[in-house]
Coordinates of C-alpha atoms in Angstrom, one line a residue:
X89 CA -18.4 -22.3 -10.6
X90 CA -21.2 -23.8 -8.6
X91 CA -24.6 -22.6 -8.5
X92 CA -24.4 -19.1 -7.2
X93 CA -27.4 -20.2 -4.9
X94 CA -25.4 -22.9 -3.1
X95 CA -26.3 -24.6 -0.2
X96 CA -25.0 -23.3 3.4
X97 CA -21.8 -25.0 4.1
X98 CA -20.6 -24.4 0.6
X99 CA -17.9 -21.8 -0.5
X100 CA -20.9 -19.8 -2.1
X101 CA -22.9 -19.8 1.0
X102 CA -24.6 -16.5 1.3
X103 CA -23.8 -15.1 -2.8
X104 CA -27.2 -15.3 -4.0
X105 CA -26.5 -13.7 -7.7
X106 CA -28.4 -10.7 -6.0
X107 CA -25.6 -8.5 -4.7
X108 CA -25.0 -4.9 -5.6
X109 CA -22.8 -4.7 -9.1
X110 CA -19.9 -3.6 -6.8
X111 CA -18.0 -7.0 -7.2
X112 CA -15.4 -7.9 -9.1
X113 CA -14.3 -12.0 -9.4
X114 CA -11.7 -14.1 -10.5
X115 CA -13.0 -15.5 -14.2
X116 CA -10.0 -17.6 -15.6
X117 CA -10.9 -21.2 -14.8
X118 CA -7.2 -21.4 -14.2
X119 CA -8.1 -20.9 -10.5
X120 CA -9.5 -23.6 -8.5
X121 CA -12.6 -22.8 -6.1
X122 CA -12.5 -24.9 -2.7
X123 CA -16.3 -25.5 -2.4
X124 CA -15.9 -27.4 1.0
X125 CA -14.9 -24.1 2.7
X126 CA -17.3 -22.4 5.2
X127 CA -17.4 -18.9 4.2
X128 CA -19.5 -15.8 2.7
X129 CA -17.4 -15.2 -0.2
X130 CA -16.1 -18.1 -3.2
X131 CA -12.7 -18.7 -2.2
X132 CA -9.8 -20.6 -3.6
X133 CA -7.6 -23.7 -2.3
X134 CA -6.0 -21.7 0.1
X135 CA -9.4 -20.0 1.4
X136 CA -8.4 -16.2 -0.2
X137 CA -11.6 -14.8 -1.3
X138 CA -12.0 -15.0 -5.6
X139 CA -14.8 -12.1 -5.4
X140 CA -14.0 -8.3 -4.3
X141 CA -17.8 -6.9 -3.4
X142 CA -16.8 -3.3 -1.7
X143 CA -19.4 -2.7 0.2
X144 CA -20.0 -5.8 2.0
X145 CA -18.9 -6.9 5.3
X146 CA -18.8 -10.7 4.8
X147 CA -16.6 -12.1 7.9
X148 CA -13.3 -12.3 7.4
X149 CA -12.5 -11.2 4.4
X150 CA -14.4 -7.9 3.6
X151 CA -14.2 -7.2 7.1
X152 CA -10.7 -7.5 7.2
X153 CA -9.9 -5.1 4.1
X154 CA -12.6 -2.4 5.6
X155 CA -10.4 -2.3 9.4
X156 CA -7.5 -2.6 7.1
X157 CA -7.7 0.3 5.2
X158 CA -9.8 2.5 8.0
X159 CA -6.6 2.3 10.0
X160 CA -4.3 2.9 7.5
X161 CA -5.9 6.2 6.7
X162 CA -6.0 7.3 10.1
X163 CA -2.5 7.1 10.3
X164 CA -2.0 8.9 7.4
X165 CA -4.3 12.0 8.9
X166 CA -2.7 12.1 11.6
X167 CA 1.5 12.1 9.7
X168 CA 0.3 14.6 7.4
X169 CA -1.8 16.7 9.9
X170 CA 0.6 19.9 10.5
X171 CA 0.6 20.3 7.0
X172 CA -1.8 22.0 6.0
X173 CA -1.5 23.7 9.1
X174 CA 2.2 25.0 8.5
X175 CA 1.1 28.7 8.0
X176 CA 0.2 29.0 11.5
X177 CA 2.7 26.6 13.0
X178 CA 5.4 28.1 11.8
X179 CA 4.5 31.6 13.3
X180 CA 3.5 30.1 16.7
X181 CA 7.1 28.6 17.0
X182 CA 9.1 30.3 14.6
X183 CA 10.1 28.1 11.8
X184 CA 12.7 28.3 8.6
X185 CA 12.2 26.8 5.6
X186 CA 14.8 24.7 6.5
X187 CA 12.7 23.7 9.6
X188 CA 9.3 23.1 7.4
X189 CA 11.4 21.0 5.0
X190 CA 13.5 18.7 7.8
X191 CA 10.0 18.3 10.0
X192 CA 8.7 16.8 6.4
X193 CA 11.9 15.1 6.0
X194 CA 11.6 13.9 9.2
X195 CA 7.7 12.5 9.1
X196 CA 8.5 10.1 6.2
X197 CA 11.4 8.5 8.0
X198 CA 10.6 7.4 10.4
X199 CA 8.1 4.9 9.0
X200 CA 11.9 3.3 7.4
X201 CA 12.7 1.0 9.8
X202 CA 9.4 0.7 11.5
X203 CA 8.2 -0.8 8.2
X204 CA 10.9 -3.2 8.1
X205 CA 10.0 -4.4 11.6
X206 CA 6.0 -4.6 10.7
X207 CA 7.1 -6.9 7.9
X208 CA 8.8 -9.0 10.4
X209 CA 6.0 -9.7 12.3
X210 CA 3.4 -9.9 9.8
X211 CA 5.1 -13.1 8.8
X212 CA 5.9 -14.4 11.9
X213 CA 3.1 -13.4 14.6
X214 CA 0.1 -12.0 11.9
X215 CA -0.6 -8.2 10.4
X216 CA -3.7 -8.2 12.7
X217 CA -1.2 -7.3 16.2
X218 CA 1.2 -5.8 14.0
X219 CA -1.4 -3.5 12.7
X220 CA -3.1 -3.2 16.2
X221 CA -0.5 -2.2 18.7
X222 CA 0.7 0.6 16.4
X223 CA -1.8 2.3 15.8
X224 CA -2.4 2.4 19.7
X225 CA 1.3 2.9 20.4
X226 CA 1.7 6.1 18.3
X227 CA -1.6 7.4 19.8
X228 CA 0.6 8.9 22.6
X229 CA 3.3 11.0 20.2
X230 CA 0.3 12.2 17.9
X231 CA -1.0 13.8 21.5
X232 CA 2.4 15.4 22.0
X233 CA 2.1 17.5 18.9
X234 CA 0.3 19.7 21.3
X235 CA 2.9 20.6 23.2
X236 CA 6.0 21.2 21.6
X237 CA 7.4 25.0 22.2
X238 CA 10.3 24.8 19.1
X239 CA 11.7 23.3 15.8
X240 CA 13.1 20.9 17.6
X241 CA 10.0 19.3 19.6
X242 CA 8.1 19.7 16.1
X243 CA 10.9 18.0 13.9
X244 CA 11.3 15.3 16.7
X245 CA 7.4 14.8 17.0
X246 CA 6.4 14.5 13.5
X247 CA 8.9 11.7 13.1
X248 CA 7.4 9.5 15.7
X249 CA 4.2 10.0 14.5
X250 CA 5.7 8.9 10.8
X251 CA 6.5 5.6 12.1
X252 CA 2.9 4.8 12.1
X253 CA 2.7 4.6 8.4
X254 CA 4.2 0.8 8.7
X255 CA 0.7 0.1 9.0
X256 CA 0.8 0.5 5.1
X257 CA 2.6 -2.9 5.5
X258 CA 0.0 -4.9 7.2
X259 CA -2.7 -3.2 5.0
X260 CA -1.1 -5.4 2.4
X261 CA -0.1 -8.1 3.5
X262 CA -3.5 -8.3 5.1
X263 CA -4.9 -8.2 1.7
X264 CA -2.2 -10.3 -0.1
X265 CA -3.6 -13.3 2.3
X266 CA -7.5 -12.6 2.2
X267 CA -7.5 -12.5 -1.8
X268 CA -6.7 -14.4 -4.8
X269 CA -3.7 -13.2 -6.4
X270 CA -6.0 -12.6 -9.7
X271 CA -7.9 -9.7 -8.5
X272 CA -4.7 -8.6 -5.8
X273 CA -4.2 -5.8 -7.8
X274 CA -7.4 -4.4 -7.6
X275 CA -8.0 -5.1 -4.0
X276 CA -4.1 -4.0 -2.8
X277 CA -4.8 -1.0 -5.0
X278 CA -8.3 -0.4 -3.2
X279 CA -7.2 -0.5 0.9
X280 CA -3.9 1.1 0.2
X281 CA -5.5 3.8 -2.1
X282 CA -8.5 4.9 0.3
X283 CA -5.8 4.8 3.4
X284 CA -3.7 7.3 1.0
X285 CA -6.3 9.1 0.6
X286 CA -5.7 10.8 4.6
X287 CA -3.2 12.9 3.3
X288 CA -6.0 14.4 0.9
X289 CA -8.3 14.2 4.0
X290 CA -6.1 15.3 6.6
X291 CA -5.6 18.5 4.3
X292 CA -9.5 19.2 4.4
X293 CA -10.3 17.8 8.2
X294 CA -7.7 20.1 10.0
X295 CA -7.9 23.3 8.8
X296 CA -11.7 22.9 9.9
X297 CA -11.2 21.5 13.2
X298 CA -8.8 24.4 13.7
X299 CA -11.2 26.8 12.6
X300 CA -14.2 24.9 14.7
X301 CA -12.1 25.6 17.8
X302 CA -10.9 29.4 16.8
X303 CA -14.4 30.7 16.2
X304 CA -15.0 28.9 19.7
X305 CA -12.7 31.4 21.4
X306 CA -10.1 29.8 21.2
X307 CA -6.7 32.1 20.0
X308 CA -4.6 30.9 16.3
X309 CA -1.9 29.4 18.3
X310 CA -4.3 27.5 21.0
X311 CA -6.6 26.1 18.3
X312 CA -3.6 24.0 16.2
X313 CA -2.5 22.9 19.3
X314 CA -6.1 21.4 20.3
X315 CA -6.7 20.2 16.8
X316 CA -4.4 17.3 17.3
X317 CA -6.5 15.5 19.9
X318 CA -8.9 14.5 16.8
X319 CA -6.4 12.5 15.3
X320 CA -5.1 11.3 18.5
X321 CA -8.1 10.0 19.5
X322 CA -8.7 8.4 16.2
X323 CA -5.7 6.1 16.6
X324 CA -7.1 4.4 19.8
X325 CA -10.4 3.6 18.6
X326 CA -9.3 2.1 15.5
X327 CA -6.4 -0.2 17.1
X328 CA -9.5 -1.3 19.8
X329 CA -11.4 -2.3 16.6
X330 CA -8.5 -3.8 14.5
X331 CA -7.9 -5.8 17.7
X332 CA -10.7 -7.3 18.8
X333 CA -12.7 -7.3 15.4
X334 CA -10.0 -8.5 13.3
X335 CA -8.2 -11.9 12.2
X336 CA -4.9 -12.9 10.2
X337 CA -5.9 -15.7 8.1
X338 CA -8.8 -17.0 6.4
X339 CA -9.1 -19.9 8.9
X340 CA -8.3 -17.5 12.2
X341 CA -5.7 -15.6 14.0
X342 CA -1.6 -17.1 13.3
X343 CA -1.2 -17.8 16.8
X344 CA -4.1 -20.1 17.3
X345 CA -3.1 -22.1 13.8
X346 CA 0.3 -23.0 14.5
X347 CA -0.7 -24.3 17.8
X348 CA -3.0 -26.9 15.5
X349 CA -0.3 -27.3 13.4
X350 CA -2.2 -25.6 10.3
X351 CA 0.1 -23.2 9.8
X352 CA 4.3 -23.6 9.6
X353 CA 5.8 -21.4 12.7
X354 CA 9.0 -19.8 10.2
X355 CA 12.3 -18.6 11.2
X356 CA 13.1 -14.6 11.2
X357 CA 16.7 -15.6 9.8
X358 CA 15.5 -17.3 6.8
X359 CA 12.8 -15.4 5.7
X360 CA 14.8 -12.5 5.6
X361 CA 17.7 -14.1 3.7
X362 CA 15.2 -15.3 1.1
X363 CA 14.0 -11.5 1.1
X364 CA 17.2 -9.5 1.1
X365 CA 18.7 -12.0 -1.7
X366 CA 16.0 -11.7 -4.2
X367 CA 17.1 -8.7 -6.9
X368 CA 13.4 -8.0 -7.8
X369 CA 12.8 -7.0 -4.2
X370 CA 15.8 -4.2 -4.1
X371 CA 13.8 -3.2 -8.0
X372 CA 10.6 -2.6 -6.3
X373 CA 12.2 -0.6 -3.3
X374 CA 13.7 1.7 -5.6
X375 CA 10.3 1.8 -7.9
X376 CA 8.6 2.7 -5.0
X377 CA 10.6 5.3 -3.6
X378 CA 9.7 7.2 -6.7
X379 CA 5.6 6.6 -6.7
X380 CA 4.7 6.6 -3.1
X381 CA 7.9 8.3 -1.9
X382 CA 7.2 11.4 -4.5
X383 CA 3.4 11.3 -3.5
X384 CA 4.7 12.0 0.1
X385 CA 7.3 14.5 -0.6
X386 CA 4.2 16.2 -2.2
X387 CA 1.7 15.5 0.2
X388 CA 4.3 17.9 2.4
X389 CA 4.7 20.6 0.4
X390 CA 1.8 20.8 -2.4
X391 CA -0.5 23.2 0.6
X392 CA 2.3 25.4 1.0
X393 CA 3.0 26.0 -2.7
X394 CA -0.1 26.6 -3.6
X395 CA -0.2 29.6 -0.3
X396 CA 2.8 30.8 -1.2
X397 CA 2.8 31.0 -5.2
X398 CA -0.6 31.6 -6.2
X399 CA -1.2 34.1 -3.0
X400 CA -4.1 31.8 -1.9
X401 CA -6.0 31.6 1.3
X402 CA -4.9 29.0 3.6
X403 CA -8.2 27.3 2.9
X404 CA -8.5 27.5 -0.3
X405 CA -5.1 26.2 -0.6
X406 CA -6.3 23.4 1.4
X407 CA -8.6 22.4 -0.8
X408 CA -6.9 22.3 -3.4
X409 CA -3.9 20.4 -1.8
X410 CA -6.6 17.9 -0.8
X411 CA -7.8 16.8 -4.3
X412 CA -4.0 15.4 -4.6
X413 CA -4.5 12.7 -1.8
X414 CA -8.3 12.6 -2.2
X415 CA -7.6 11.1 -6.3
X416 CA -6.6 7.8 -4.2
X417 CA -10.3 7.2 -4.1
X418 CA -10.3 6.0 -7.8
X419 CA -6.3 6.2 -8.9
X420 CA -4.3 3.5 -6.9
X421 CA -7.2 1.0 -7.2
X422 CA -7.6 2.2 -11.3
X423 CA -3.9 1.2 -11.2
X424 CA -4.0 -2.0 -9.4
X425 CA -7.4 -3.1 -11.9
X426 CA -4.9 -1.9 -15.0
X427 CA -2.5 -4.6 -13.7
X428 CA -5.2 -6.9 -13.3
X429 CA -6.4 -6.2 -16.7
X430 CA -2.8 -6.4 -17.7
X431 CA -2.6 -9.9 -16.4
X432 CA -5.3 -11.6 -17.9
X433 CA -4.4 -11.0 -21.4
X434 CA -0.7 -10.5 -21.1
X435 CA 0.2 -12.4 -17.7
X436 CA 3.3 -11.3 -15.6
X437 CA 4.4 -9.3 -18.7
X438 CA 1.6 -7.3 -19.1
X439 CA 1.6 -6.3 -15.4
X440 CA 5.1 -5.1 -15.9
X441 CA 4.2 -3.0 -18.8
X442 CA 1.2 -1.5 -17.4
X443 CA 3.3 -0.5 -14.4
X444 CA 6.0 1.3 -16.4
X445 CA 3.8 2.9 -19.1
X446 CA 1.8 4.6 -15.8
X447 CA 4.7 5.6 -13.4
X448 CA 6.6 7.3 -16.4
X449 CA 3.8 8.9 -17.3
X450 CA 3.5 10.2 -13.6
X451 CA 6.8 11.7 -13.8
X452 CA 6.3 13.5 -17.0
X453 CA 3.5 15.3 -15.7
X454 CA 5.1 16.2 -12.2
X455 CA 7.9 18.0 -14.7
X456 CA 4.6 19.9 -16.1
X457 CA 3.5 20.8 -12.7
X458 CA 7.1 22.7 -11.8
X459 CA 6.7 24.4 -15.3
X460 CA 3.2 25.8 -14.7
X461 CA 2.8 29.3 -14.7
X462 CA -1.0 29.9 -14.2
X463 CA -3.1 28.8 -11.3
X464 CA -5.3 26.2 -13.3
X465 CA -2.2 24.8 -15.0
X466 CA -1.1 23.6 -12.0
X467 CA -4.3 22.5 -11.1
X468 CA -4.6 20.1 -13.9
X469 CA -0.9 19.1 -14.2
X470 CA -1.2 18.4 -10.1
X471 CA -3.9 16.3 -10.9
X472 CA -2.5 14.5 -13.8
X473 CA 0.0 13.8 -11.9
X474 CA -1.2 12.5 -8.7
X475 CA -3.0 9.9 -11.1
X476 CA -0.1 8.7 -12.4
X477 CA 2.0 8.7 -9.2
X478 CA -0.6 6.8 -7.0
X479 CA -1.9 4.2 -10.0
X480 CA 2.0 3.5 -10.5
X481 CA 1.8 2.8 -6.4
X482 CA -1.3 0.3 -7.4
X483 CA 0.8 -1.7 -10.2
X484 CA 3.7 -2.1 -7.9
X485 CA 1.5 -3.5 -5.3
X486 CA 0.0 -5.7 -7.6
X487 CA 3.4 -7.7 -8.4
X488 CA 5.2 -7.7 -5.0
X489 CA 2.9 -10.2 -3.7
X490 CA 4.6 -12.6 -6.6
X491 CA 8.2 -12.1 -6.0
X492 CA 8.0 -14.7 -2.6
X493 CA 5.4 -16.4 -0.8
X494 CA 7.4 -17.3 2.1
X495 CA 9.4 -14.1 2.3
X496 CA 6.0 -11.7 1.5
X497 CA 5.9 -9.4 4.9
X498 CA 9.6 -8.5 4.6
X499 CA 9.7 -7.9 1.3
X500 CA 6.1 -5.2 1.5
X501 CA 8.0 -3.7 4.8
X502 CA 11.0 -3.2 2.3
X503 CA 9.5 -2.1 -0.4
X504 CA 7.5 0.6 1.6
X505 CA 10.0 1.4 3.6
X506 CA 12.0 2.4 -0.5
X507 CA 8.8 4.5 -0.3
X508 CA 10.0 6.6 3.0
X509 CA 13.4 6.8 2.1
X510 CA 12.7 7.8 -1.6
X511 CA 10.3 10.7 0.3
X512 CA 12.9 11.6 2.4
X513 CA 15.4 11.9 0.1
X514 CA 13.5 13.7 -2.8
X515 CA 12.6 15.8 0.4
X516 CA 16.0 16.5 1.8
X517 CA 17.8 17.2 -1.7
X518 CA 14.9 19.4 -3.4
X519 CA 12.6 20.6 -0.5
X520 CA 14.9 21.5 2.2
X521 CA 17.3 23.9 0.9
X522 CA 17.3 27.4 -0.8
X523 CA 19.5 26.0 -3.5
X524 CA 16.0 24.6 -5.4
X525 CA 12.7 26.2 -5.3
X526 CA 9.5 24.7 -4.9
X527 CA 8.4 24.5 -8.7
X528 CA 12.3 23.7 -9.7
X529 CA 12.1 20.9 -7.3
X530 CA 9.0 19.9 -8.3
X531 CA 10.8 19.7 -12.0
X532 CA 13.7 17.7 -10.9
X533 CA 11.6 15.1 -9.0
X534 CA 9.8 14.5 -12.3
X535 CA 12.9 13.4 -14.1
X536 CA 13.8 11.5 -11.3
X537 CA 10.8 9.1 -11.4
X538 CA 11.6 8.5 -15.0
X539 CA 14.7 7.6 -14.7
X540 CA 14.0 5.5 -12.0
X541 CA 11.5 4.1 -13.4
X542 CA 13.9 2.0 -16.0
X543 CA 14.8 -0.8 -14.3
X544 CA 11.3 -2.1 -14.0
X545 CA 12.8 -3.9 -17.4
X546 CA 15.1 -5.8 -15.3
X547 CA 12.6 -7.7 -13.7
X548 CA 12.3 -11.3 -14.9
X549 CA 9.9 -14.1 -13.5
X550 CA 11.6 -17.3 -14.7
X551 CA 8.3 -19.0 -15.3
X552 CA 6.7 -15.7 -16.7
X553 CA 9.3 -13.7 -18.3
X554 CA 9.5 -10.2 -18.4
X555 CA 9.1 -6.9 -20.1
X556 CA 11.3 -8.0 -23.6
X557 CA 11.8 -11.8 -22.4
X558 CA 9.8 -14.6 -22.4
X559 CA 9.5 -17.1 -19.6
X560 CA 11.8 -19.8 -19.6
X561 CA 11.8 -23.1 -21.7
X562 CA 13.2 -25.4 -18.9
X563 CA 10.3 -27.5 -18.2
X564 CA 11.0 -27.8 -14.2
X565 CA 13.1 -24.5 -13.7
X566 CA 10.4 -22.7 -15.6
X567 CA 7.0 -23.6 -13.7
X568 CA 5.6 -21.7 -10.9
X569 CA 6.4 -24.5 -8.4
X570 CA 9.7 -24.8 -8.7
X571 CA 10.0 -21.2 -8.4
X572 CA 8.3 -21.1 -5.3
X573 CA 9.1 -23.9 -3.5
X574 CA 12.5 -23.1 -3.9
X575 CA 12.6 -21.1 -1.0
X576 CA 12.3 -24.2 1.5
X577 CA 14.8 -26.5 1.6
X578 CA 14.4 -30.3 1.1
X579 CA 14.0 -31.0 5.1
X580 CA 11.4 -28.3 5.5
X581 CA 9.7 -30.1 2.2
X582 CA 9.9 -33.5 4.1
X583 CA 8.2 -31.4 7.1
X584 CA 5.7 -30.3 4.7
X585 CA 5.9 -27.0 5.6
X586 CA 6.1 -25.9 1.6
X587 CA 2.3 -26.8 1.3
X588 CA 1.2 -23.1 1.2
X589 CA 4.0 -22.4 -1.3
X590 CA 2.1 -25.0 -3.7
X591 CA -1.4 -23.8 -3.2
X592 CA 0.3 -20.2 -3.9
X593 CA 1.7 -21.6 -7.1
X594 CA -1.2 -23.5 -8.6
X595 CA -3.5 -20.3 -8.0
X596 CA -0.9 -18.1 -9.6
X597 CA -0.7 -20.1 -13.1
X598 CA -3.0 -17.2 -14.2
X599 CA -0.3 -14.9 -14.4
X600 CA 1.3 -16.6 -17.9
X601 CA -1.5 -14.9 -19.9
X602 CA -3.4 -16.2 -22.4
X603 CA -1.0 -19.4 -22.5
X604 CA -2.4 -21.1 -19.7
X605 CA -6.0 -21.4 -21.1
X606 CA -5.9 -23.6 -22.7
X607 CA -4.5 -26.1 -20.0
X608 CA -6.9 -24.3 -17.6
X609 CA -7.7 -26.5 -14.6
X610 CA -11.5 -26.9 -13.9
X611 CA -12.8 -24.5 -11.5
X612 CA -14.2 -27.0 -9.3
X613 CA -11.4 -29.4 -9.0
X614 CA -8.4 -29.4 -6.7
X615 CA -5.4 -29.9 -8.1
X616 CA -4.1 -33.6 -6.8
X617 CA -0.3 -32.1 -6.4
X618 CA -1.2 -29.7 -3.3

């Protein structure tokens, strides 16, 4: 690298070797560094920042991943808010079960197809509107939780407030185009981990609001009902900030570039057949639907187990419930820097092993956590298990952004939307009914992550190889831009508009392990084929 006190106007303007120890960087020399590029952070060819400091602000990078994740989180209070309010809800209008378990059904789904669409227009008009006009959007519905007299108004209500969660989408994707892919784990892990963390917030910040408002003189079934203007109000101030402090690219906002012509205006049609005809993206929507999709079937019911089998007070039950979304402080960006780890020794192979080793073990100790008879039992299988669960959410977010450079936003809304649908189903078939109880279903889930966690050996990078394979020997089919310019066709390549694909590529060659060191390219030098 260049002198870490470089001049203004170089890519290490304002990294004096004096920052806090909070910063993690891209080592391999592998990785080019652009040091003609205007900005507060090292950054690479295509201008993604090669250092991670988390508690900076540098413009656009840092400031990007700290709106990114701030909103994200929001709308995960405000999903996951009636939760740990159930209790008392279902008193005030009468719920079943049934009714508990569809309304949780009911606030995962709806994020399905909304997540689709966000990964639409994160490609094609930039995460930073997408992310934006959501958040503001749902503000209304999260409002309307206050009003609802029946099932029916709470089941309908909780779903449109789900659909906010497609901001998980733009939160990576965000990230995915801010960051070298070296360190993506890590940072991926990091945004999406602390917006998780809501549902552990959401579980601590209502019950209090709700008692702030009862001891005001307020009656039970007033105070649940005013407690939803928190969240509500949450969601407009963040989408003000998201909107006028944010930016899509590196270089500025999607819109303004392909007016200059700096950026290749894409087609919906293509970009989605390069998506949906890609078997490692149907993989990753079934791998997720059995990290994040079991982390939000829990994040539903783990308050309500712990009231009603361990005979807790509704606050103390809270609290507990809390620590199981609050471990995505440290677990989803512990598994995202495994993956990372992974990579550097082991390349693509090594993420793939990391992220199998730490979503089995996930499942195994959900199965723990049905069996448990005691109260600390649970407690430590509950924690185990969120560990495992949201670190195996980190590792998959740590490989998506390498199955397609073109095809990125609609294969994260996919692959989040498996999330959703694996919630709502885990939800429907074990939560739902009398036919399972809670700790049985909390049994069954278990095996159901490891089993579907298998097919992670399927998943084979051409150029990298995979879990028992090793990359290919063709020496064109089996390099990193062949693989990814082979989503643009040979007109488009005339056009040029396969440019980022090649940056994409040559920054990637870090991902075939220890095999590319020794062909490293200097980190100072761009690479004359981009």
């Amino acid at each position: 690298m260049s002198d870490p006190s470089g001049e203004p106007g170089s890519s290490m303007h304002g990294v004096t070797g004096r920052e806090q120890s909070f910063a993690f960087s891209v080592a391999l020399p592998i990785v080019p560094t652009d040091t003609t590029a205007k900005f507060d952070l090292p950054v690479d060819t295509e201008h993604k920042a090669k250092v991670f400091k988390l508690f900076s602000f540098a413009n656009p990078h840092m400031r990007t991943f700290h709106l990114s994740w701030i909103s994200f989180s929001t709308c995960f209070v405000s999903t996951f808010a009636a939760a740990p309010l159930v209790p008392i809800i279902r008193e005030n209008l009468n719920l079943t079960k049934q009714d508990i378990g569809n309304a949780g059904v009911a606030s995962v789904s709806g994020s399905i197809f909304s997540r689709l669409v966000m990964g639409a227009v994160c490609d094609l008009l930039g995460p930073r509107y997408g992310c934006a006009f959501l958040v503001m959007l749902s503000a209304p519905t999260v409002f309307s939780m206050s009003f609802v007299e029946g099932a029916g108004g709470f089941i309908t209500v909780r779903f449109m407030i789900g659909f906010c969660l497609a901001t998980f989408v733009s939160c990576q994707y965000w990230m995915s185009t801010m960051f070298n892919s070296q360190i993506i784990g890590l940072v991926n892990g990091t945004a999406a981990g602390w917006g998780n963390m809501g549902g552990g917030i959401t579980q601590l910040l209502m019950p209090v609001v709700y008692e702030i408002i009862r001891r005001c003189g307020a009656t039970a079934f007033t105070a649940w009902r005013f407690a939803f203007f928190v969240p509500g109000w949450l969601h407009i101030i963040m989408g003000i900030l998201v909107l006028t402090l944010g930016q899509d690219l590196p270089d500025g906002n999607r819109s303004a570039l392909e007016k200059k012509g700096e950026v290749a205006k894409d087609k919906f049609g293509k970009i989605m057949w390069y998506a949906v005809t890609n078997y490692r993206t149907w993989i990753f929507v079934l791998l997720y639907g059995y990290s994040m999709g079991v982390e939000l079937s829990t994040d539903n019911v783990i308050a309500e187990y712990f009231f009603d089998r361990f005979h807790l007070k509704l606050h103390t039950a809270g609290i507990i419930a809390a620590s199981f979304g609050m471990a995505n402080f440290f677990a989803r960006p512990a598994g995202g820097y495994a993956s990372d780890i992974a990579a550097i020794y082991f390349g693509m192979r090594g993420r793939l092993w990391a992220l199998w080793i730490i979503q089995t073990a996930g499942g195994l100790f959900c199965v723990w956590l049905g069996r448990a008879n005691t109260l600390v039992t649970a407690i430590v299988a509950m924690i185990l298990f969120s560990l495992g669960a949201q670190a195996a959410c980190g590792a998959t977010f740590a490989i998506v952004p390498f199955v397609s450079r073109r095809a990125l936003g609609i294969i994260s809304g996919l692959t989040g939307a498996g999330g959703n649908f694996g919630s709502g189903l885990t939800q429907l078939i074990f939560f739902s009914t009398s036919q399972f109880t809670t700790e049985q279903g909390l049994t069954w889930m278990g095996v159901m992550i490891v089993a579907c966690t298998l097919p992670v050996t399927l998943i084979h990078f051409p150029q990298w190889g995979s879990m028992f394979l090793p990359p290919s020997k063709d020496p064109v089919k089996g390099t990193e831009e062949h693989y990814y310019a082979s989503e643009w066709s040979e007109q488009e390549k005339q056009k040029n508009m396969h440019q980022g694909s090649l940056r994409f590529a040559e920054n990637s060659k870090s991902e075939g392990g220890r095999r590319v060191r020794s062909a490293a390219t200097p980190p100072e030098n761009t690479p004359n084929n981009v």
